[in-house]
Short mmCIF file of C-alpha atoms in Angstrom, two decimals:
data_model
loop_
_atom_site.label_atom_id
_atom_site.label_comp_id
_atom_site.label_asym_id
_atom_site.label_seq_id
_atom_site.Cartn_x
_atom_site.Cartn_y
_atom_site.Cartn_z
CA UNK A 1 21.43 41.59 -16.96
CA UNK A 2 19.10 39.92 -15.52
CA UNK A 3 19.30 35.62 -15.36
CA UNK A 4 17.24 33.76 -18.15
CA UNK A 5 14.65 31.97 -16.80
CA UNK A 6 15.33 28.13 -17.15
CA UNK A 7 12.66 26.51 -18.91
CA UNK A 8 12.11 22.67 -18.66
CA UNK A 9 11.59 20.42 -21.14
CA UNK A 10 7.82 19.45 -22.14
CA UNK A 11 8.41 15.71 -21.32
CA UNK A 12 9.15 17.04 -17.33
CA UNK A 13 6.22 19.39 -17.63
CA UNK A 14 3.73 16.51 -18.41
CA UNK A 15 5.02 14.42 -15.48
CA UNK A 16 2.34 15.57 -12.31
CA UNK A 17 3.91 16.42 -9.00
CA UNK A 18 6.08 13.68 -7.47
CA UNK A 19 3.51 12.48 -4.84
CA UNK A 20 5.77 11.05 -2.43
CA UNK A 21 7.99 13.78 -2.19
CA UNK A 22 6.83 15.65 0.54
CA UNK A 23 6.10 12.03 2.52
CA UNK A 24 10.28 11.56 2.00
CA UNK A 25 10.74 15.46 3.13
CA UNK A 26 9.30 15.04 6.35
CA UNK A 27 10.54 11.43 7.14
CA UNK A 28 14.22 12.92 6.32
CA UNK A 29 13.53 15.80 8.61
CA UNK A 30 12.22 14.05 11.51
CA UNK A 31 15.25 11.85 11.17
CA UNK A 32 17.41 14.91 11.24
CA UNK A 33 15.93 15.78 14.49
CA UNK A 34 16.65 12.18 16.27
CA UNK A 35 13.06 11.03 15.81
CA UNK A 36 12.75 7.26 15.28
CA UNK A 37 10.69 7.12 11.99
CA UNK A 38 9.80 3.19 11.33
CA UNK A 39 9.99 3.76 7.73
CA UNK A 40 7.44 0.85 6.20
CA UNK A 41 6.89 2.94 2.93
CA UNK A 42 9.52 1.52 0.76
CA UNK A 43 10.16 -1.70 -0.42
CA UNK A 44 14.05 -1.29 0.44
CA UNK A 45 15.22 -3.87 2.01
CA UNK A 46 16.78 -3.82 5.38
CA UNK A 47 18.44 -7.53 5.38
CA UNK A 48 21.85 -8.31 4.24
CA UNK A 49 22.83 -9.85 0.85
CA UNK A 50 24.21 -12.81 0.97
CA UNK A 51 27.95 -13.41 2.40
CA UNK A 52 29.13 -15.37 -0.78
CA UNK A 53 27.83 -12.84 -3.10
CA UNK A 54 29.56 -9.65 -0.96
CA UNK A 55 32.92 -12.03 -0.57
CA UNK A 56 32.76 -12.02 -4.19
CA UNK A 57 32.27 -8.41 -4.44
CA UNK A 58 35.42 -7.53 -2.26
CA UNK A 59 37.48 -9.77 -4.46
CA UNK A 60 36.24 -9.22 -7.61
CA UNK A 61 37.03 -5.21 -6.43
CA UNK A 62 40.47 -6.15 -5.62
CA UNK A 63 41.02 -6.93 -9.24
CA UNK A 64 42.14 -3.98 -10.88
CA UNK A 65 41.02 -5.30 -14.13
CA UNK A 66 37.53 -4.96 -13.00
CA UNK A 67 37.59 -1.59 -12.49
CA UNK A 68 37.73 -0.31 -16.32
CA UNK A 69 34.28 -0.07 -18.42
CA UNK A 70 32.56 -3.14 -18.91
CA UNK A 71 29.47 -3.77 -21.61
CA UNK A 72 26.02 -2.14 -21.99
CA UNK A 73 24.63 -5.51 -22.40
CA UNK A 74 26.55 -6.98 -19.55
CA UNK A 75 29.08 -9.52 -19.09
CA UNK A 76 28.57 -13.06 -21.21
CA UNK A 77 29.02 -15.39 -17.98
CA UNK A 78 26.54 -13.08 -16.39
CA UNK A 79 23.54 -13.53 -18.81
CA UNK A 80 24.66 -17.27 -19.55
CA UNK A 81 24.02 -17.89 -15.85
CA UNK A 82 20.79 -15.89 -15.89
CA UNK A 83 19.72 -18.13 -18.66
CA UNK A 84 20.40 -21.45 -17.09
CA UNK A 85 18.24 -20.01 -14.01
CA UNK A 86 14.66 -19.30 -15.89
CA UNK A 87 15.74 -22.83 -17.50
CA UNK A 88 15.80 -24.53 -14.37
CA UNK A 89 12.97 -22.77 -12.88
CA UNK A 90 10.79 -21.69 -15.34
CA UNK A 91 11.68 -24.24 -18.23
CA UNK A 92 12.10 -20.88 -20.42
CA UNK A 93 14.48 -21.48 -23.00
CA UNK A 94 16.60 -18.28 -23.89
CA UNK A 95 19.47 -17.40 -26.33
CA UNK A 96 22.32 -14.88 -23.92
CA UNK A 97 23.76 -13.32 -27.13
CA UNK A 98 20.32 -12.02 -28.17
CA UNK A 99 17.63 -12.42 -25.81
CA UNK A 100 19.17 -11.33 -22.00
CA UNK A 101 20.37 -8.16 -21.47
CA UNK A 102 21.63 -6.64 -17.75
CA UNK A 103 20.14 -3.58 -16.38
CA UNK A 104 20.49 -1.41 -13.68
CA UNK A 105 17.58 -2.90 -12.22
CA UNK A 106 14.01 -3.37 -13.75
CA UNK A 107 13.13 0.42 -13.10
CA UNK A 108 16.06 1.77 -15.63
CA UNK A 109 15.46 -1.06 -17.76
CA UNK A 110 12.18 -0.59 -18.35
CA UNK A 111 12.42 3.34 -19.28
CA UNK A 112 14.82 2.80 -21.40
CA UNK A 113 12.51 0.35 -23.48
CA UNK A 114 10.28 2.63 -23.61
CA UNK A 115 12.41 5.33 -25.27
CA UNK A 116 13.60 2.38 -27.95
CA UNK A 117 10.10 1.43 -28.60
CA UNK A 118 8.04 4.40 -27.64
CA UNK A 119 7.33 7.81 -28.91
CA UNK A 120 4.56 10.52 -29.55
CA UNK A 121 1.22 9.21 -30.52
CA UNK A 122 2.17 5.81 -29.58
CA UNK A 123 -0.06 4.21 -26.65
CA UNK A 124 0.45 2.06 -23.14
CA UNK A 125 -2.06 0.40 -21.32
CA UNK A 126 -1.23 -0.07 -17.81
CA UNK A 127 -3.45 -0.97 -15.07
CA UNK A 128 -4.46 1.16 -12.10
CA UNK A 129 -3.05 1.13 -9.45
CA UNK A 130 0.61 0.42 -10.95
CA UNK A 131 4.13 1.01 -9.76
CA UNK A 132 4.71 4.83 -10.94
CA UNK A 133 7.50 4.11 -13.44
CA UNK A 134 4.93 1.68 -15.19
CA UNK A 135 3.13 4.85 -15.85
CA UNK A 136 5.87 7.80 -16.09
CA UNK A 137 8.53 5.41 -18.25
CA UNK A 138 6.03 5.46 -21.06
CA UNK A 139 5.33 9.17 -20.47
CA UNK A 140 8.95 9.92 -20.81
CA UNK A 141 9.06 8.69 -23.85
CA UNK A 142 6.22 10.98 -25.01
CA UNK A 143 3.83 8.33 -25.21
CA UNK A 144 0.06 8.09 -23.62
CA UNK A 145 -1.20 5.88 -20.83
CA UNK A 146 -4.22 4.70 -20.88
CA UNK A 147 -5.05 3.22 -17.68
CA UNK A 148 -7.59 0.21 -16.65
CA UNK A 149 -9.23 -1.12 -13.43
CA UNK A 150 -6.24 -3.79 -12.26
CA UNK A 151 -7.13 -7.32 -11.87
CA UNK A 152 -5.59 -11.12 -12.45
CA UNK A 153 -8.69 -12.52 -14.04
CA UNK A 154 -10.52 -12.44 -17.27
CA UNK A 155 -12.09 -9.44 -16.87
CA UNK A 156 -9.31 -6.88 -16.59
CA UNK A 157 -8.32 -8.78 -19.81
CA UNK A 158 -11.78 -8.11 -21.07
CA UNK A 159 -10.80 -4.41 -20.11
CA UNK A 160 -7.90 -4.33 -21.88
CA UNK A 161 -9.02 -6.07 -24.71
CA UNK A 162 -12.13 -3.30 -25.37
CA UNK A 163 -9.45 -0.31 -25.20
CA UNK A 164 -7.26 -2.05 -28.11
CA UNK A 165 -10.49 -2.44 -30.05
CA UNK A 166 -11.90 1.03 -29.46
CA UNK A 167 -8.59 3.08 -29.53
CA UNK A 168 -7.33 4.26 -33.02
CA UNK A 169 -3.97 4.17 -33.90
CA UNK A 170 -4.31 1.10 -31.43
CA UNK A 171 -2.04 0.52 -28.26
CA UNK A 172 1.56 -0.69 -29.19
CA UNK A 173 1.94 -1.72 -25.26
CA UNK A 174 0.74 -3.60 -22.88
CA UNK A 175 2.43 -3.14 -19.75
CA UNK A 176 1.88 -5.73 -16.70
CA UNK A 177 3.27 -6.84 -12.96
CA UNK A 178 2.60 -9.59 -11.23
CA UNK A 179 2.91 -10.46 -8.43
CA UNK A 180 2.00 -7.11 -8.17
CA UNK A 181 3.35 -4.08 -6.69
CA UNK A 182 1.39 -2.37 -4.60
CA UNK A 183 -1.30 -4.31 -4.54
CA UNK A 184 0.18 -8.10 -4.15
CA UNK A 185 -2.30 -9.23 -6.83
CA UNK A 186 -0.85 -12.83 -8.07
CA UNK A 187 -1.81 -14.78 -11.16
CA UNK A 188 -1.77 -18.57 -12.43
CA UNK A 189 0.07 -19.66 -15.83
CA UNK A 190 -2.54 -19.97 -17.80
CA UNK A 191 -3.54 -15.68 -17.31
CA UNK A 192 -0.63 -15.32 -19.19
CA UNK A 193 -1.67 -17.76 -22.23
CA UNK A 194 -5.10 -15.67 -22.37
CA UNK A 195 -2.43 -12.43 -21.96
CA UNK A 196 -0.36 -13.51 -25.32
CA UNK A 197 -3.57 -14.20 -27.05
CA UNK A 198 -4.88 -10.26 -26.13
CA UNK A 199 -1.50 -8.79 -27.46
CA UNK A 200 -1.70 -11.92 -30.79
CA UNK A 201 -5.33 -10.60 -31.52
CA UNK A 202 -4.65 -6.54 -31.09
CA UNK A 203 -0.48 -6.41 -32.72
CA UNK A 204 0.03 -5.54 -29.38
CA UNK A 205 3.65 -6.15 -27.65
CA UNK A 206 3.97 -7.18 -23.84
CA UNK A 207 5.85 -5.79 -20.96
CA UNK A 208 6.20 -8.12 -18.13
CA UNK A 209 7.65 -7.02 -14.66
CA UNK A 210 8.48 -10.03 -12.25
CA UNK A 211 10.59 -7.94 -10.02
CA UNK A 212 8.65 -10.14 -7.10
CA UNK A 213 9.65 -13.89 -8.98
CA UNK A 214 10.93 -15.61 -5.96
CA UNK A 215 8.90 -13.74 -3.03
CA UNK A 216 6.63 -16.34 -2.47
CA UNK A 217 4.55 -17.73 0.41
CA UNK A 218 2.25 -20.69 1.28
CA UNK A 219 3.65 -23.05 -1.24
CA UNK A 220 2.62 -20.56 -4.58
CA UNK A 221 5.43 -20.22 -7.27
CA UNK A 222 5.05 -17.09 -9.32
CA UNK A 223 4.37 -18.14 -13.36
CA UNK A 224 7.08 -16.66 -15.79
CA UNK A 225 5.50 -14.39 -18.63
CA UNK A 226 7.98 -16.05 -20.91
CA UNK A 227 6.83 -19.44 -20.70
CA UNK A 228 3.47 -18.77 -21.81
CA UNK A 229 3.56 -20.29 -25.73
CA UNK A 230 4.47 -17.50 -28.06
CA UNK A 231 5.04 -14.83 -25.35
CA UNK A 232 8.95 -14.56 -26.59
CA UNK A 233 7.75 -13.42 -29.98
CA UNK A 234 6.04 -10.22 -28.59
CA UNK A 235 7.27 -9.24 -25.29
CA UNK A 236 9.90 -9.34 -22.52
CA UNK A 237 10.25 -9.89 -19.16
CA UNK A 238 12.23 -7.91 -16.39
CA UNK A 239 13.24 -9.52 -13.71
CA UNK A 240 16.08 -8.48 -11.08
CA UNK A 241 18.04 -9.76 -8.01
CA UNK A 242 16.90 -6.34 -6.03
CA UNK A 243 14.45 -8.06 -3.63
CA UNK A 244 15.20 -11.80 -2.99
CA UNK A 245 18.71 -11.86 -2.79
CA UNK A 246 18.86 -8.21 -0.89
CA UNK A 247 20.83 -6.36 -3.29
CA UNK A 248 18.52 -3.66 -3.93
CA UNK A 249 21.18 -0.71 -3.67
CA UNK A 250 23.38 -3.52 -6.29
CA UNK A 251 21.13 -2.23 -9.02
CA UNK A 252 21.29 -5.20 -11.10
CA UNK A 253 18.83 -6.72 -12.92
CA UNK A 254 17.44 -8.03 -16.55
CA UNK A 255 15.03 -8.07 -19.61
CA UNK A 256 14.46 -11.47 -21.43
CA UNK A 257 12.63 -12.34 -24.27
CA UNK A 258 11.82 -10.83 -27.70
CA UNK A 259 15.39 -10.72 -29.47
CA UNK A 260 13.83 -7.36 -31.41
CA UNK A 261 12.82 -5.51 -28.06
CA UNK A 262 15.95 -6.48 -26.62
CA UNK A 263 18.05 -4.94 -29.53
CA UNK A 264 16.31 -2.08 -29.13
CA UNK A 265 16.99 -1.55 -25.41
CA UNK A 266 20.49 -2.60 -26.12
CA UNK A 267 20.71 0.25 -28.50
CA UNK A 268 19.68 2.92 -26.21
CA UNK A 269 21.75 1.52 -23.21
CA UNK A 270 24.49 1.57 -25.25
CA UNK A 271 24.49 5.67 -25.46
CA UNK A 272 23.31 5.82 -22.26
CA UNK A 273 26.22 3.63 -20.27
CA UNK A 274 28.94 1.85 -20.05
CA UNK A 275 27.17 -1.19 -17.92
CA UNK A 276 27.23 -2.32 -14.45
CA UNK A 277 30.21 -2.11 -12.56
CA UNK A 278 31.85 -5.56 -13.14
CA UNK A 279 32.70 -6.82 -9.33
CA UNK A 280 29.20 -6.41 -9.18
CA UNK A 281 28.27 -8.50 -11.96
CA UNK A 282 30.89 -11.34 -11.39
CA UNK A 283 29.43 -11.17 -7.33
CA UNK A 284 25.67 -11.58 -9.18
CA UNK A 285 27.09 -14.78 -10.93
CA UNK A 286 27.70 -16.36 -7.85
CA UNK A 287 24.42 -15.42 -6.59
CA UNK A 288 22.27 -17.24 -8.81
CA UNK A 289 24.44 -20.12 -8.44
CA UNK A 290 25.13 -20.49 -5.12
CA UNK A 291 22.38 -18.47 -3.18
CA UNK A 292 19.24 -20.39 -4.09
CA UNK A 293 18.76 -21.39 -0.16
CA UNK A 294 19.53 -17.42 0.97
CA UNK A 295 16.29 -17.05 -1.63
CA UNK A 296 13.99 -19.33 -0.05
CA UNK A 297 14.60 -18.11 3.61
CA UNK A 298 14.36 -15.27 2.59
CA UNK A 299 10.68 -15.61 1.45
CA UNK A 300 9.95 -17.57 4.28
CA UNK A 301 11.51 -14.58 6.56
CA UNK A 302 8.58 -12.43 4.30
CA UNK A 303 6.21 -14.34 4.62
CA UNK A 304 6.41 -14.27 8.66
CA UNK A 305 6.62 -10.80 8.54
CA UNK A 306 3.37 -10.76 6.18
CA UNK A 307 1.55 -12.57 9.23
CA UNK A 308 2.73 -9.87 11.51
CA UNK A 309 1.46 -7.02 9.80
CA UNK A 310 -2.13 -9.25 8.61
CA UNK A 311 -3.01 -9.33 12.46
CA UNK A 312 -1.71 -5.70 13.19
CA UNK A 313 -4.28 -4.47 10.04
CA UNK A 314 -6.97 -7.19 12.10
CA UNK A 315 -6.62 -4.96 15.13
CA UNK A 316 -6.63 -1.65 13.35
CA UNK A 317 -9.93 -2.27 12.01
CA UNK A 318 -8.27 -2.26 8.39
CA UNK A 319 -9.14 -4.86 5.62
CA UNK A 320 -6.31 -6.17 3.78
CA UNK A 321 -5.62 -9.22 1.45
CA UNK A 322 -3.31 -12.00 2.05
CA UNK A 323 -0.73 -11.91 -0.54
CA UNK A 324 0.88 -14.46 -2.17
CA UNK A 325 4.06 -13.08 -2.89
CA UNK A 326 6.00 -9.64 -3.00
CA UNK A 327 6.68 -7.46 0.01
CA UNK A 328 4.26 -5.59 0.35
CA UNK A 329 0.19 -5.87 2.39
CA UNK A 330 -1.99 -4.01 0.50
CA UNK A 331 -4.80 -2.56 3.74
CA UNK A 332 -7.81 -0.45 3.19
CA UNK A 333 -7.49 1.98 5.88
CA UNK A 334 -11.13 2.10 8.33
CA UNK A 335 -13.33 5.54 7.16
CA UNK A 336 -12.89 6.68 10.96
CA UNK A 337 -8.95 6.69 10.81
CA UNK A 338 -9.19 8.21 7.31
CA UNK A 339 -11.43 11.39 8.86
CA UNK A 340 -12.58 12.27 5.58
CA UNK A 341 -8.65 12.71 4.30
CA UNK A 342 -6.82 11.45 1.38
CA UNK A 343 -4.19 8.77 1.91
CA UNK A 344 -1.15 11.61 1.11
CA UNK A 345 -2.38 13.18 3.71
CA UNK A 346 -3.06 10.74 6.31
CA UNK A 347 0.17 9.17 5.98
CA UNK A 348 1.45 12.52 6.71
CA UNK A 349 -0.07 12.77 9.74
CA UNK A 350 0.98 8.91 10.74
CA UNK A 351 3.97 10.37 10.10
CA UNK A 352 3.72 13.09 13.15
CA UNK A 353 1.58 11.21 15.00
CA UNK A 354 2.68 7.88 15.08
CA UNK A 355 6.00 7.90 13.69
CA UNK A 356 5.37 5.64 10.74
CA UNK A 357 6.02 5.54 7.49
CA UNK A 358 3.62 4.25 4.93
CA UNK A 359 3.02 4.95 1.32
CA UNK A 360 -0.24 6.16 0.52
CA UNK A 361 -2.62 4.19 -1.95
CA UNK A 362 -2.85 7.19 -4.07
CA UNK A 363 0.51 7.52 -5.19
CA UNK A 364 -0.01 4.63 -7.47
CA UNK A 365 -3.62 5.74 -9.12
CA UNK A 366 -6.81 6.76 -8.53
CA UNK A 367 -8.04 3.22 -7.63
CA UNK A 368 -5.38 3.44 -5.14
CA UNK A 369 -7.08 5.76 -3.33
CA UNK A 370 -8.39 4.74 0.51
CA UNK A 371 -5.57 2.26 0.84
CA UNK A 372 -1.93 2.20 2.02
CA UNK A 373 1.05 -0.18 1.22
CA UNK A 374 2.79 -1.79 3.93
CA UNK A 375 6.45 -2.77 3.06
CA UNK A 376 7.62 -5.90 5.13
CA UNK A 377 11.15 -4.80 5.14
CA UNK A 378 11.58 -4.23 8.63
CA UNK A 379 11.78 -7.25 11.40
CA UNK A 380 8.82 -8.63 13.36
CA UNK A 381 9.75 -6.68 16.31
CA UNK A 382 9.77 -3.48 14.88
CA UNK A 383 6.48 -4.13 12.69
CA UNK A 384 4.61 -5.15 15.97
CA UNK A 385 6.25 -1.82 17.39
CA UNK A 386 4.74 0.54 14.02
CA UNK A 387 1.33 -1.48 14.59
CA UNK A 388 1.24 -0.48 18.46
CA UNK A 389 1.97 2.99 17.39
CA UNK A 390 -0.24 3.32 14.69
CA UNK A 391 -3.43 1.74 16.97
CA UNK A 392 -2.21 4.77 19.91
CA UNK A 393 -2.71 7.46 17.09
CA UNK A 394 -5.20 5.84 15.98
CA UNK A 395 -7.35 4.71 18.78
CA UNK A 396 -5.55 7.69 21.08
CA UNK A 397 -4.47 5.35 23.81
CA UNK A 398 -2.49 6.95 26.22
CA UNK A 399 1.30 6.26 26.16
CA UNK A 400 2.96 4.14 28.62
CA UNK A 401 3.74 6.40 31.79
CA UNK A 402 6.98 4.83 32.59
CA UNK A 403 9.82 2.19 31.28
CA UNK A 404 8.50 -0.75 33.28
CA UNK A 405 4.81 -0.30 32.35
CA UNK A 406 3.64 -2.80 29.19
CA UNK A 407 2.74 -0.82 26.58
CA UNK A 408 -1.67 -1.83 25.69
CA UNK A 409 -1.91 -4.91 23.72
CA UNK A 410 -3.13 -3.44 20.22
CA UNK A 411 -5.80 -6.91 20.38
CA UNK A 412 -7.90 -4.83 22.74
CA UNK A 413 -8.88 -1.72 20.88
CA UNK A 414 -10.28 -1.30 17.45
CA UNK A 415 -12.70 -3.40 15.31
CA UNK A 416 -11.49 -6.45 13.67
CA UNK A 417 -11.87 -6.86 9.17
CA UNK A 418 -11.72 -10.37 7.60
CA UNK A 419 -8.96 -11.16 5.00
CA UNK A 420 -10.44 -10.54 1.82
CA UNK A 421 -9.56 -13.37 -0.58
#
């Protein structure tokens, strides 16, 4: 007898091809074969976390107490000190019994929202481009996404505000980022006032992901969705220690805010998993209460690296925005170095032909399309290094002939492109 053909379920049949997956193929297999790929396509970061924090870890692991289940909501102390932080920062008042709840990071958080809140016929407006599990969390759940032209001002509210009004049943989601990943789009406080009034006027609900919070630069501090006035009574934010305290691969994280959303989150988490593992929730306490310098030079260390890569896209000929936070430059790749190719496939060929890793703009919509994302997670040596090698491809300078010979300053080939405000 012949073997029964295994047949997926519908909700993996909608999802489209994983676009980066052939971009992580051939970086993994150029690896394989001792070629130095300078990998600047994900945002994983390549500094340490904190020594306090992995101290903690260690000792907290020594504990053999520590190593049974913990709680699907995570541990008390943990969300208490999470609370006292968007206090003290935000001035966002929030309740730890109902309205904080640990994740495994934003990214599980959020799709596990979506299967408490969302289901078939339900809607999600997202903008474009967005982060893919902004798109393929709702999807999972069975719901539609309607995307929208992305912006930070009152237009892309404008946007959003004409779908709820022409859609029937109407949206039940509104799902934004900011700072923004990929594009490194900010906003001011009072966005999110006009945001709440969108979701008040439409019965919408709001989800907010501030994975970027403290990954500032030039003096801007990132505005909490939460402390918007009524934001807590229809929507949550997710926010996570992934990025500015380097514990990415930690998978820890949050959602705050609407007591109802979080029960509902809570209640699919709770047949899901058994929590975090609990070193690495008592090592997260002391992060957020001792690690609040490690943040801030951090960001500063970002923010250097953001200047790197800003003149390497000068010399390319690429135009790219300066951001005020995340870690990522958002570049517009020059029509002559695109050669009438898609950004999949010209970071493949970067890829062969420079060695560098990017992610294409395409990967995170169709408005994505013609740009690349930059992640700043390696150090200023190495970006200056991807740069040089990207100009050579590029601009096919010839490589250095031997060891001693400088390698040609990328400042004397290609066109130069203005920051674009």
């Amino acid at each position: 007898m012949g073997a029964h053909e295994f047949e997926p379920a519908t909700r993996i049949k909608r999802l489209p091809p994983y676009l980066f997956g052939e971009l992580n193929a051939l970086r993994h297999a150029k690896r394989q074969q001792g070629i130095d790929i300078i990998d600047l396509g994900m945002g994983n970061p390549t500094d340490p976390a904190p020594k306090v924090v992995v101290d903690k870890l260690c000792e907290a692991a020594h504990d053999p107490r520590n190593h049974r289940y913990s709680t699907s909501r995570g541990l008390l102390n943990l969300r208490r000190d999470f609370a006292r932080k968007y206090e003290s920062k935000w001035g966002v008042t929030l309740d730890p019994q109902r309205e904080v709840i640990a994740c495994l990071g934003s990214k599980e958080g959020l799709s596990h929202l979506c299967l408490g809140m969302l289901g078939p016929g339900d809607t999600v407006v997202v903008g474009d481009p967005a982060f893919p599990i902004h798109v393929y969390g709702p999807a999972l759940a069975g719901a539609n996404v309607i995307s929208v032209s992305l912006g930070n001002d009152v237009a892309f509210l404008e946007r959003i505000a004409y779908v709820m009004g022409h859609l029937y049943p109407r949206p039940k989601l509104i799902l934004l980022n900011y700072p923004n990943n990929p594009t490194g789009m900010t906003v001011d406080a009072a966005f999110f006032d006009e945001v709440v009034s969108v979701a008040e006027c439409y019965g919408a609900h709001v989800i907010h992901d501030f994975a970027y919070a403290e990954s500032c630069f030039d003096g801007y501090q990132a505005p909490s969705f939460l402390a918007a006035r009524g934001a807590k009574e229809l929507g949550v934010e997710f926010a996570t220690l992934s990025k500015q305290y380097n514990m990415a691969g930690w998978r820890i994280g949050f959602c705050a805010g609407n007591a109802q959303m979080i029960e509902a989150l809570a209640t699919v988490k709770g047949y899901y998993d058994y929590g975090i593992f609990q070193p690495i929730q008592i090592a997260s306490i002391i992060a957020m209460r001792q690690c609040a310098e490690d943040v801030r030079q951090q960001a500063l260390c970002y923010q250097a690296r953001r200047d790197v890569v800003l003149e390497g896209c000068r010399r390319l000929g690429w135009a790219a925005r300066t951001p005020r936070a995340g870690i990522f430059v958002w570049a517009r790749v020059a029509d002559s170095h695109l050669r009438d190719q898609g950004t999949i496939d010209f970071c493949l060929r970067m890829m062969d032909e420079a060695e560098v890793a990017l992610a294409p703009g395409r990967g995170f919509g169709e408005n994505g399309e013609g740009h690349v994302r930059i992640a700043l997670v390696e150090n200023e040596k190495r970006l200056r290094q991807a740069i040089r090698q990207l100009d050579r491809a590029l601009n096919r300078q010839p490589r250095a002939k031997t060891t001693s010979s400088p390698t040609a300053d990328p400042s004397t080939t290609g066109s130069t492109a203005p920051d674009m405000d």
